Amino acid sequence: MIGTHRILIVDDSRDLLDTFNDFFNSMGYQVSVAPDGFEALKLLRNNSLNHFNLLITDLVMPQISGVGLITIIKKEFPDLKIIAMTGYGYEPGILATEAQADLVLYKPLDLFKMEKNIAKLLKINTKK
Amino acid sequence: MRNSKQPIIGVSNSILKIKELISHVASTGLNILITGETGVGKDLIAHNLYASSPRADNNFIKVNCAALPETLLESELYGFEKGAFTGAHKNRLGKFKAADKGVLFLDEIGDMTLSLQSKMLHVLQTGEFSPLGSSQEFKTDVWVIAATNHQLEEKIINKEFREDLYYRLNIIKIDVPPLRERPEDIPPIFEYFFKKYSAKYSESKVEKPEKQIFEKLLKYPWPGNIRELQNCIKKQMVLNDWDKVINDLLNNPTIGTSIKNNFSVLPDNNFDTTSAFLSEFINFSKSSGSLIEDISLKKIKKQACDKIEKEVISYVLSKLAWNRSKASKILKISYKTLLYKINELDINPHI
Ligand SMILES: Nc1ncnc2c1ncn2[C@@H]1O[C@H](COP(=O)(O)OP(=O)(O)O)[C@@H](O)[C@H]1O
Ligand SMILES: [Mg+2]
């Protein structure tokens, strides 16, 4: 079941992207990554047919911030689930909630816990 | 035409990316923060955003937050009711009202006082404002584009700028690099303005620079960025004497110390006898026998510290495979400060 779920992960830290990519791949998700909000937006707009199920985005990034990305995405892709994550304290988190992210997480992250949240969000039955 | 668009000229990656970004975000109406030194094109970019947006038929209102004292700026932004203070003989509409359904361009936002920052935050949060002396709240529909040549992150640390306001403005961030970091933009910008001013200013034919002179223009650090380049071309229209124009550039008192390397092709420099170590921090190019006027110890201290900090942080990060939270612990600074320094000192992983 999990294998059919596509995740787009956006973060301006390369090593974090690599870690996420490895982890979620090993959990059976199909993972794509983008280094910033702008690249992510382009990716989403170019893949609207082959659509993503979940966006995981950092908040404080140059050019298009996570909050900006979420606001645009919510209009253009209302079905996409969104998890925001930030290492910059609560302020960006509040804005992400206002922009209607489904979940806001604060770094450093517990990936296993995060995966459980994702499964819940995407309504994946992990018991099977 | 109010919404006529002046072109953003340039072939550098940063300019191309900015143009692409404009086309993707102009229709979103999300708050935008434009940062960069003076003369890099922040106004021009704000105007292009507006002209490419669905708001182009309404007003583009610019307010310079550094130009007015606090109380004046406040009434300028929000307007006032008759009797709000002595001298308020009748109601006055503020810029928020004037910019309704259009763009409010807040230039030099970094110079806004903390109390006006609070008021601005409230307006951005609620979408409502009230004129001075009025208890009524008015709905506002403006697209806020802000610009600054300050490092707001630094101002936040110094408690001079509200962090919550910063994040609210910073939904989209356009960072415009100084011209000296994108010299490949100099030829097309030069061409554009040379042509434009030739048509406008001069009857007789004005010399284009010879190759050798143009090299100098390419290496000059342009502390005043594109505006300075424009002025230099205008000057040539009048003087028609490149040697004189270049010489005047050199006498610009704002030329920073760290850029002295760029002067090596320019005439009259003599820092050859000085130790390489010192010349990293001191601009010897202006010294003409009588030694140098501009050796600010404070400035040099900052530059030297930055340099060492950058090396130490890069070293630690590279040893830790860029694990920043670990690095911050080793360096005994907060995670946030580390991220700030990485950004500020432009530290990148070597791939
Ligand atoms: N990329 C560019 N192409 C053409 N003209 C530019 C460019 N960048 C800046 N300019 C011009 O340089 C001058 C200074 O730009 P401005 O937007 O006022 O800078 P800032 O607001 O950053 O101080 C303006 O006349 C502007 O039109
Ligand atoms: Mg300006």
Short mmCIF file of C-alpha atoms and ligand atoms in Angstrom, two decimals:
data_model
loop_
_atom_site.label_atom_id
_atom_site.label_comp_id
_atom_site.label_asym_id
_atom_site.label_seq_id
_atom_site.Cartn_x
_atom_site.Cartn_y
_atom_site.Cartn_z
CA MET A 1 0.00 0.00 0.00
CA ILE A 2 2.66 2.47 1.06
CA GLY A 3 4.51 2.17 -2.23
CA THR A 4 1.81 4.04 -4.09
CA HIS A 5 2.23 7.10 -1.91
CA ARG A 6 4.31 9.91 -3.30
CA ILE A 7 6.00 12.39 -1.00
CA LEU A 8 7.69 15.63 -1.93
CA ILE A 9 10.24 16.81 0.63
CA VAL A 10 11.51 20.38 0.58
CA ASP A 11 14.43 21.64 2.64
CA ASP A 12 17.34 23.93 1.98
CA SER A 13 19.68 21.65 3.88
CA ARG A 14 21.16 19.04 1.60
CA ASP A 15 22.07 16.56 4.33
CA LEU A 16 18.61 16.69 5.80
CA LEU A 17 17.12 15.98 2.36
CA ASP A 18 19.42 12.98 1.97
CA THR A 19 18.49 11.63 5.38
CA PHE A 20 14.79 12.04 4.66
CA ASN A 21 15.11 10.54 1.23
CA ASP A 22 16.87 7.41 2.55
CA PHE A 23 14.53 6.99 5.46
CA PHE A 24 11.22 7.37 3.64
CA ASN A 25 12.46 5.30 0.73
CA SER A 26 13.29 2.51 3.10
CA MET A 27 9.80 2.81 4.56
CA GLY A 28 8.40 2.20 1.09
CA TYR A 29 7.34 5.65 0.00
CA GLN A 30 8.12 7.15 -3.37
CA VAL A 31 10.18 10.18 -2.53
CA SER A 32 11.05 13.30 -4.50
CA VAL A 33 13.07 16.16 -3.09
CA ALA A 34 13.47 19.87 -3.77
CA PRO A 35 16.08 22.24 -2.34
CA ASP A 36 13.74 25.20 -1.93
CA GLY A 37 10.15 26.36 -2.20
CA PHE A 38 10.57 27.68 -5.68
CA GLU A 39 11.86 24.39 -7.09
CA ALA A 40 9.10 22.58 -5.22
CA LEU A 41 6.43 24.78 -6.73
CA LYS A 42 7.77 24.17 -10.21
CA LEU A 43 7.90 20.43 -9.58
CA LEU A 44 4.33 20.36 -8.35
CA ARG A 45 3.05 22.45 -11.23
CA ASN A 46 4.84 20.24 -13.76
CA ASN A 47 3.62 16.99 -12.20
CA SER A 48 -0.01 17.83 -11.69
CA LEU A 49 -1.12 14.62 -13.38
CA ASN A 50 1.25 12.28 -11.65
CA HIS A 51 0.30 13.84 -8.40
CA PHE A 52 1.86 13.82 -4.97
CA ASN A 53 0.01 12.75 -1.84
CA LEU A 54 2.07 14.59 0.71
CA LEU A 55 4.29 17.64 0.93
CA ILE A 56 6.79 17.89 3.75
CA THR A 57 8.33 21.31 3.81
CA ASP A 58 10.81 23.28 5.81
CA LEU A 59 9.53 26.77 6.62
CA VAL A 60 12.42 29.19 6.61
CA MET A 61 13.97 29.05 3.16
CA PRO A 62 15.19 31.66 0.72
CA GLN A 63 12.97 32.81 -2.17
CA ILE A 64 9.66 31.06 -1.63
CA SER A 65 9.41 30.19 2.05
CA GLY A 66 7.54 27.14 3.31
CA VAL A 67 4.67 29.37 4.39
CA GLY A 68 4.50 30.89 0.91
CA LEU A 69 4.63 27.45 -0.67
CA ILE A 70 1.86 26.14 1.58
CA THR A 71 -0.39 29.11 0.81
CA ILE A 72 0.03 28.72 -2.94
CA ILE A 73 -0.31 24.93 -2.80
CA LYS A 74 -3.48 25.00 -0.72
CA LYS A 75 -5.17 26.92 -3.51
CA GLU A 76 -3.76 24.98 -6.43
CA PHE A 77 -3.68 21.46 -4.97
CA PRO A 78 -6.31 21.35 -2.23
CA ASP A 79 -6.05 17.58 -1.78
CA LEU A 80 -2.37 17.52 -1.04
CA LYS A 81 -1.60 16.88 2.62
CA ILE A 82 1.00 19.14 4.11
CA ILE A 83 3.47 18.77 6.95
CA ALA A 84 5.52 21.80 7.90
CA MET A 85 8.74 21.57 9.89
CA THR A 86 10.96 24.26 11.28
CA GLY A 87 14.05 24.76 13.36
CA TYR A 88 13.42 28.45 13.95
CA GLY A 89 11.10 28.44 16.96
CA TYR A 90 7.37 29.00 17.05
CA GLU A 91 6.84 32.07 14.89
CA PRO A 92 7.06 30.37 11.48
CA GLY A 93 5.04 27.48 12.92
CA ILE A 94 2.18 29.82 13.73
CA LEU A 95 2.20 31.18 10.20
CA ALA A 96 2.20 27.64 8.80
CA THR A 97 -0.84 26.80 10.90
CA GLU A 98 -2.57 29.93 9.65
CA ALA A 99 -1.72 28.83 6.12
CA GLN A 100 -3.47 25.54 7.00
CA ALA A 101 -0.66 23.07 7.13
CA ASP A 102 -2.09 19.77 8.38
CA LEU A 103 0.70 19.34 10.87
CA VAL A 104 3.59 21.46 12.15
CA LEU A 105 6.69 19.75 13.55
CA TYR A 106 9.68 21.29 15.26
CA LYS A 107 13.23 20.20 14.54
CA PRO A 108 15.11 18.13 15.50
CA LEU A 109 12.67 15.50 14.30
CA ASP A 110 12.00 11.95 15.38
CA LEU A 111 11.65 10.24 12.03
CA PHE A 112 9.87 7.13 13.30
CA LYS A 113 7.29 9.22 15.10
CA MET A 114 6.98 11.33 12.02
CA GLU A 115 6.32 8.29 9.86
CA LYS A 116 3.49 7.27 12.16
CA ASN A 117 1.97 10.71 11.76
CA ILE A 118 2.26 10.44 8.02
CA ALA A 119 0.60 7.06 7.91
CA LYS A 120 -2.24 8.51 9.94
CA LEU A 121 -2.50 11.55 7.72
CA LEU A 122 -2.57 9.47 4.55
CA LYS A 123 -4.85 6.90 6.21
CA ILE A 124 -2.42 4.07 5.53
CA ASN A 125 -3.21 0.86 7.36
CA THR A 126 0.13 -0.16 8.83
CA LYS A 127 -1.20 -3.30 10.58
CA LYS A 128 -1.28 -5.32 7.34
CA MET B 1 1.00 54.71 -18.39
CA ARG B 2 1.06 54.04 -14.69
CA ASN B 3 1.89 50.36 -14.99
CA SER B 4 4.45 50.51 -17.75
CA LYS B 5 7.20 48.06 -17.02
CA GLN B 6 10.87 48.98 -17.00
CA PRO B 7 12.93 45.97 -17.94
CA ILE B 8 15.17 44.18 -15.49
CA ILE B 9 18.37 43.74 -17.44
CA GLY B 10 20.88 41.03 -16.69
CA VAL B 11 22.21 37.63 -17.66
CA SER B 12 23.53 36.44 -14.30
CA ASN B 13 21.94 33.41 -12.69
CA SER B 14 20.66 35.52 -9.83
CA ILE B 15 18.88 37.97 -12.14
CA LEU B 16 17.44 35.19 -14.29
CA LYS B 17 16.19 33.45 -11.19
CA ILE B 18 14.66 36.67 -9.85
CA LYS B 19 12.82 37.22 -13.13
CA GLU B 20 11.53 33.67 -13.08
CA LEU B 21 10.49 34.07 -9.45
CA ILE B 22 8.59 37.25 -10.27
CA SER B 23 6.61 35.45 -12.95
CA HIS B 24 5.69 32.69 -10.51
CA VAL B 25 4.68 34.80 -7.54
CA ALA B 26 3.30 38.04 -8.97
CA SER B 27 -0.22 36.65 -8.98
CA THR B 28 -0.15 35.27 -5.44
CA GLY B 29 -0.34 38.53 -3.50
CA LEU B 30 1.86 37.02 -0.79
CA ASN B 31 3.96 39.40 1.27
CA ILE B 32 7.40 39.89 -0.18
CA LEU B 33 10.65 41.07 1.32
CA ILE B 34 13.31 42.39 -1.04
CA THR B 35 16.80 42.78 0.37
CA GLY B 36 20.02 44.15 -1.06
CA GLU B 37 22.39 47.09 -1.01
CA THR B 38 21.20 50.42 -2.25
CA GLY B 39 21.07 50.75 -6.01
CA VAL B 40 20.77 47.02 -6.76
CA GLY B 41 17.27 47.31 -8.15
CA LYS B 42 14.87 46.72 -5.24
CA ASP B 43 12.47 49.45 -6.39
CA LEU B 44 12.65 48.19 -9.92
CA ILE B 45 11.81 44.65 -8.83
CA ALA B 46 8.92 45.81 -6.65
CA HIS B 47 7.55 47.70 -9.60
CA ASN B 48 7.92 44.72 -11.90
CA LEU B 49 6.07 42.52 -9.42
CA TYR B 50 3.25 45.02 -9.36
CA ALA B 51 3.17 45.47 -13.13
CA SER B 52 3.03 41.68 -13.64
CA SER B 53 0.24 41.22 -11.13
CA PRO B 54 -3.55 41.44 -11.39
CA ARG B 55 -3.25 44.58 -9.26
CA ALA B 56 -1.52 46.54 -12.01
CA ASP B 57 -4.66 48.55 -12.72
CA ASN B 58 -4.72 49.90 -9.20
CA ASN B 59 -2.19 52.00 -7.33
CA PHE B 60 1.45 51.37 -6.57
CA ILE B 61 2.13 53.42 -3.46
CA LYS B 62 5.63 53.76 -2.11
CA VAL B 63 6.41 54.85 1.42
CA ASN B 64 9.98 55.41 2.51
CA CYS B 65 10.03 54.38 6.16
CA ALA B 66 13.45 55.96 6.75
CA ALA B 67 12.58 59.39 5.44
CA LEU B 68 10.01 60.46 8.01
CA PRO B 69 10.00 60.81 11.79
CA GLU B 70 7.84 58.29 13.60
CA THR B 71 4.65 60.30 14.11
CA LEU B 72 4.64 61.61 10.57
CA LEU B 73 5.21 58.17 9.15
CA GLU B 74 2.34 56.86 11.22
CA SER B 75 -0.12 59.42 9.89
CA GLU B 76 1.30 58.99 6.42
CA LEU B 77 0.56 55.26 6.54
CA TYR B 78 -2.77 55.22 8.30
CA GLY B 79 -4.14 58.75 7.86
CA PHE B 80 -5.84 60.72 10.61
CA GLU B 81 -9.18 62.13 11.65
CA LYS B 82 -9.86 65.77 12.06
CA GLY B 83 -8.77 66.80 15.55
CA ALA B 84 -6.50 63.81 16.11
CA PHE B 85 -3.72 66.23 17.03
CA THR B 86 -3.13 69.95 16.84
CA GLY B 87 -2.93 70.87 13.22
CA ALA B 88 -5.22 68.08 12.04
CA HIS B 89 -7.80 70.40 10.59
CA LYS B 90 -9.46 67.85 8.43
CA ASN B 91 -9.50 64.14 7.77
CA ARG B 92 -6.60 62.78 5.82
CA LEU B 93 -6.41 59.47 4.02
CA GLY B 94 -3.33 57.39 4.58
CA LYS B 95 -1.27 55.34 2.18
CA PHE B 96 -2.97 52.12 3.24
CA LYS B 97 -6.19 53.57 1.89
CA ALA B 98 -4.52 54.94 -1.22
CA ALA B 99 -2.99 51.55 -1.96
CA ASP B 100 -6.28 49.68 -1.56
CA LYS B 101 -6.50 46.80 -4.07
CA GLY B 102 -3.02 47.76 -5.23
CA VAL B 103 0.49 47.56 -3.85
CA LEU B 104 1.95 49.22 -0.79
CA PHE B 105 5.72 49.31 -1.17
CA LEU B 106 7.38 49.83 2.20
CA ASP B 107 10.88 50.92 1.39
CA GLU B 108 13.59 50.85 4.08
CA ILE B 109 11.36 48.85 6.40
CA GLY B 110 14.42 48.09 8.55
CA ASP B 111 14.37 51.69 9.74
CA MET B 112 10.85 51.57 11.09
CA THR B 113 10.62 52.11 14.85
CA LEU B 114 9.55 49.23 17.07
CA SER B 115 6.23 50.79 17.95
CA LEU B 116 5.31 51.28 14.29
CA GLN B 117 6.48 47.74 13.64
CA SER B 118 3.93 46.55 16.21
CA LYS B 119 1.19 48.49 14.54
CA MET B 120 2.19 47.15 11.15
CA LEU B 121 2.18 43.61 12.50
CA HIS B 122 -1.33 44.13 13.81
CA VAL B 123 -2.52 45.37 10.43
CA LEU B 124 -0.94 42.44 8.63
CA GLN B 125 -2.45 39.97 11.10
CA THR B 126 -5.97 41.35 11.08
CA GLY B 127 -6.18 43.02 7.69
CA GLU B 128 -7.60 46.09 9.42
CA PHE B 129 -6.24 49.47 10.41
CA SER B 130 -7.53 52.60 12.05
CA PRO B 131 -6.48 56.16 11.27
CA LEU B 132 -4.99 58.23 14.09
CA GLY B 133 -7.66 59.62 16.36
CA SER B 134 -10.26 57.22 15.02
CA SER B 135 -11.80 54.28 16.81
CA GLN B 136 -13.06 52.80 13.61
CA GLU B 137 -11.25 49.89 11.98
CA PHE B 138 -11.07 49.80 8.22
CA LYS B 139 -10.58 46.68 6.14
CA THR B 140 -7.57 46.83 3.92
CA ASP B 141 -6.73 44.87 0.82
CA VAL B 142 -3.16 45.74 -0.05
CA TRP B 143 -0.31 43.68 -1.33
CA VAL B 144 2.63 44.50 0.91
CA ILE B 145 6.07 44.48 -0.63
CA ALA B 146 8.83 45.58 1.72
CA ALA B 147 12.47 46.35 1.03
CA THR B 148 15.55 46.99 3.11
CA ASN B 149 19.28 47.29 2.78
CA HIS B 150 19.76 46.17 6.36
CA GLN B 151 20.42 42.69 7.63
CA LEU B 152 17.12 42.22 9.42
CA GLU B 153 18.37 38.99 11.02
CA GLU B 154 21.01 41.04 12.77
CA LYS B 155 18.45 43.65 13.80
CA ILE B 156 16.33 40.89 15.28
CA ILE B 157 19.21 39.66 17.39
CA ASN B 158 19.80 43.24 18.55
CA LYS B 159 16.10 43.58 19.35
CA GLU B 160 15.69 46.36 16.81
CA PHE B 161 13.33 44.46 14.58
CA ARG B 162 10.39 42.28 15.55
CA GLU B 163 10.91 38.67 14.67
CA ASP B 164 7.20 38.03 14.17
CA LEU B 165 6.93 40.90 11.72
CA TYR B 166 10.01 39.64 9.92
CA TYR B 167 8.51 36.22 9.32
CA ARG B 168 5.23 37.72 8.21
CA LEU B 169 6.93 39.91 5.61
CA ASN B 170 9.38 37.23 4.58
CA ILE B 171 6.86 34.89 2.97
CA ILE B 172 8.70 35.42 -0.27
CA LYS B 173 12.25 36.67 -0.10
CA ILE B 174 14.07 38.23 -3.00
CA ASP B 175 17.71 38.79 -2.23
CA VAL B 176 19.37 40.96 -4.85
CA PRO B 177 23.15 40.55 -4.93
CA PRO B 178 25.40 43.58 -5.37
CA LEU B 179 26.61 44.28 -8.89
CA ARG B 180 30.22 43.36 -8.03
CA GLU B 181 29.05 39.80 -7.37
CA ARG B 182 27.53 39.54 -10.84
CA PRO B 183 29.93 41.39 -13.15
CA GLU B 184 28.48 39.52 -16.11
CA ASP B 185 25.48 41.84 -15.80
CA ILE B 186 27.63 44.92 -16.36
CA PRO B 187 27.92 44.65 -20.18
CA PRO B 188 24.19 44.31 -20.92
CA ILE B 189 23.23 46.96 -18.38
CA PHE B 190 25.94 49.21 -19.75
CA GLU B 191 24.69 48.70 -23.31
CA TYR B 192 21.13 49.41 -22.30
CA PHE B 193 21.81 52.67 -20.54
CA PHE B 194 24.47 53.84 -22.97
CA LYS B 195 21.97 53.56 -25.77
CA LYS B 196 19.20 55.11 -23.75
CA TYR B 197 21.23 58.10 -22.60
CA SER B 198 22.89 58.60 -25.95
CA ALA B 199 19.48 59.11 -27.43
CA LYS B 200 18.39 61.33 -24.60
CA TYR B 201 21.33 63.50 -23.67
CA SER B 202 23.82 64.01 -26.36
CA GLU B 203 23.76 65.65 -29.72
CA SER B 204 27.27 64.73 -30.71
CA LYS B 205 28.70 61.27 -30.71
CA VAL B 206 29.91 60.03 -27.34
CA GLU B 207 32.79 57.58 -27.21
CA LYS B 208 32.15 54.08 -26.05
CA PRO B 209 34.91 52.82 -23.78
CA GLU B 210 37.80 51.00 -25.34
CA LYS B 211 38.37 47.44 -24.31
CA GLN B 212 40.95 48.41 -21.73
CA ILE B 213 38.66 50.96 -20.10
CA PHE B 214 35.76 48.55 -20.14
CA GLU B 215 37.90 46.02 -18.27
CA LYS B 216 38.25 48.61 -15.55
CA LEU B 217 34.52 49.09 -15.41
CA LEU B 218 34.14 45.35 -15.05
CA LYS B 219 36.59 45.22 -12.16
CA TYR B 220 35.38 48.29 -10.34
CA PRO B 221 33.41 47.26 -7.22
CA TRP B 222 30.40 49.54 -7.80
CA PRO B 223 29.52 50.31 -4.18
CA GLY B 224 26.51 52.27 -5.46
CA ASN B 225 25.58 49.37 -7.72
CA ILE B 226 23.46 49.95 -10.81
CA ARG B 227 22.61 53.50 -9.84
CA GLU B 228 26.30 54.33 -9.78
CA LEU B 229 26.82 52.66 -13.14
CA GLN B 230 23.97 54.74 -14.53
CA ASN B 231 25.49 57.92 -13.16
CA CYS B 232 28.85 57.05 -14.58
CA ILE B 233 27.34 56.65 -18.04
CA LYS B 234 25.45 59.91 -17.68
CA LYS B 235 28.68 61.60 -16.74
CA GLN B 236 30.33 60.28 -19.85
CA MET B 237 27.52 61.79 -21.90
CA VAL B 238 28.53 65.18 -20.58
CA LEU B 239 32.30 64.84 -20.34
CA ASN B 240 33.01 62.45 -23.17
CA ASP B 241 36.26 61.58 -21.42
CA TRP B 242 36.55 58.08 -20.01
CA ASP B 243 39.80 58.70 -18.16
CA LYS B 244 38.16 61.48 -16.20
CA VAL B 245 35.02 59.42 -15.53
CA ILE B 246 37.05 56.49 -14.24
CA ASN B 247 39.16 58.76 -12.12
CA ASP B 248 36.05 60.19 -10.51
CA LEU B 249 34.85 56.69 -9.71
CA LEU B 250 38.05 56.10 -7.80
CA ASN B 251 37.53 59.15 -5.68
CA ASN B 252 34.21 57.82 -4.45
CA PRO B 253 34.59 57.98 -0.67
CA THR B 254 32.33 55.00 -0.03
CA ILE B 255 34.61 52.44 -1.60
CA GLY B 256 34.98 49.70 0.97
CA THR B 257 38.21 48.19 2.16
CA SER B 258 37.55 44.56 1.40
CA ILE B 259 37.35 45.13 -2.33
CA LYS B 260 40.77 46.57 -2.86
CA ASN B 261 41.81 43.64 -5.03
CA ASN B 262 39.56 44.90 -7.74
CA PHE B 263 41.59 48.03 -8.04
CA SER B 264 44.69 46.32 -9.25
CA VAL B 265 43.90 47.24 -12.83
CA LEU B 266 43.08 50.80 -12.01
CA PRO B 267 45.67 53.55 -12.21
CA ASP B 268 47.57 55.04 -9.30
CA ASN B 269 47.54 52.18 -6.91
CA ASN B 270 50.55 51.27 -4.86
CA PHE B 271 49.87 48.59 -2.33
CA ASP B 272 52.56 46.34 -3.75
CA THR B 273 54.99 46.93 -0.91
CA THR B 274 52.54 46.19 1.83
CA SER B 275 52.24 42.77 3.35
CA ALA B 276 49.60 40.61 1.81
CA PHE B 277 48.20 40.02 5.23
CA LEU B 278 47.47 43.66 5.93
CA SER B 279 46.25 44.39 2.47
CA GLU B 280 43.47 41.91 3.05
CA PHE B 281 41.86 44.34 5.38
CA ILE B 282 43.16 47.73 4.40
CA ASN B 283 42.45 49.56 1.22
CA PHE B 284 45.78 50.96 0.15
CA SER B 285 44.61 51.92 -3.27
CA LYS B 286 43.66 55.41 -2.26
CA SER B 287 46.91 56.19 -0.56
CA SER B 288 48.94 58.68 -2.50
CA GLY B 289 52.19 59.04 -0.64
CA SER B 290 50.59 60.65 2.38
CA LEU B 291 49.25 57.29 3.56
CA ILE B 292 45.69 56.29 4.01
CA GLU B 293 42.79 58.28 5.37
CA ASP B 294 40.49 55.40 6.00
CA ILE B 295 41.67 52.77 8.47
CA SER B 296 38.78 52.14 10.77
CA LEU B 297 39.97 49.74 13.44
CA LYS B 298 36.41 48.79 14.28
CA LYS B 299 35.65 47.86 10.71
CA ILE B 300 38.85 45.90 10.34
CA LYS B 301 38.21 44.06 13.57
CA LYS B 302 34.82 43.02 12.27
CA GLN B 303 36.26 41.85 8.96
CA ALA B 304 39.03 39.90 10.62
CA CYS B 305 36.60 38.29 13.08
CA ASP B 306 34.23 37.36 10.28
CA LYS B 307 37.04 35.75 8.38
CA ILE B 308 38.21 33.64 11.31
CA GLU B 309 34.67 32.75 12.32
CA LYS B 310 33.91 31.63 8.81
CA GLU B 311 36.94 29.37 8.72
CA VAL B 312 36.28 27.86 12.12
CA ILE B 313 32.61 27.23 11.44
CA SER B 314 33.33 25.75 7.99
CA TYR B 315 35.93 23.48 9.53
CA VAL B 316 33.66 22.22 12.30
CA LEU B 317 30.75 21.70 9.94
CA SER B 318 32.85 19.80 7.44
CA LYS B 319 34.10 17.51 10.21
CA LEU B 320 30.51 16.80 11.25
CA ALA B 321 29.11 16.22 7.77
CA TRP B 322 27.16 19.44 8.20
CA ASN B 323 25.27 18.31 11.23
CA ARG B 324 24.38 21.79 12.38
CA SER B 325 22.82 20.99 15.71
CA LYS B 326 25.94 19.08 16.76
CA ALA B 327 28.13 21.87 15.45
CA SER B 328 26.26 24.48 17.44
CA LYS B 329 26.88 22.48 20.61
CA ILE B 330 30.59 22.17 19.92
CA LEU B 331 30.87 25.86 19.07
CA LYS B 332 28.84 26.72 22.15
CA ILE B 333 26.41 28.92 20.29
CA SER B 334 22.69 28.42 19.82
CA TYR B 335 21.40 26.54 16.80
CA LYS B 336 19.71 29.69 15.63
CA THR B 337 22.87 31.76 15.90
CA LEU B 338 24.72 29.14 13.92
CA LEU B 339 22.13 29.19 11.13
CA TYR B 340 22.33 32.93 11.13
CA LYS B 341 26.11 32.88 10.86
CA ILE B 342 26.08 30.28 8.10
CA ASN B 343 23.84 32.55 6.13
CA GLU B 344 25.54 35.79 7.04
CA LEU B 345 29.08 34.55 6.36
CA ASP B 346 27.93 32.64 3.31
CA ILE B 347 29.27 29.29 4.43
CA ASN B 348 28.59 26.46 2.02
CA PRO B 349 29.30 22.77 2.06
CA HIS B 350 32.13 21.82 -0.28
CA ILE B 351 30.67 19.21 -2.52
N1 LIG C 1 18.79 44.85 -13.52
C1 LIG C 1 18.56 46.14 -13.85
N2 LIG C 1 18.34 46.47 -15.15
C2 LIG C 1 18.13 47.75 -15.50
N3 LIG C 1 18.11 48.77 -14.63
C3 LIG C 1 18.33 48.52 -13.33
C4 LIG C 1 18.56 47.19 -12.88
N4 LIG C 1 18.71 47.21 -11.54
C5 LIG C 1 18.61 48.50 -11.18
N5 LIG C 1 18.37 49.30 -12.25
C6 LIG C 1 18.22 50.76 -12.23
O1 LIG C 1 19.15 51.25 -11.29
C7 LIG C 1 18.59 52.31 -10.52
C8 LIG C 1 18.59 51.94 -9.06
O2 LIG C 1 17.67 50.89 -8.85
P1 LIG C 1 16.63 50.89 -7.63
O3 LIG C 1 15.56 49.91 -7.96
O4 LIG C 1 16.20 52.28 -7.31
O5 LIG C 1 17.59 50.33 -6.49
P2 LIG C 1 17.30 50.20 -4.91
O6 LIG C 1 15.83 50.39 -4.71
O7 LIG C 1 17.76 48.80 -4.60
O8 LIG C 1 18.14 51.24 -4.27
C9 LIG C 1 17.19 52.51 -11.07
O9 LIG C 1 17.23 53.57 -12.01
C10 LIG C 1 16.87 51.21 -11.73
O10 LIG C 1 15.95 51.37 -12.77
MG MG C 2 15.15 51.91 -3.46
#
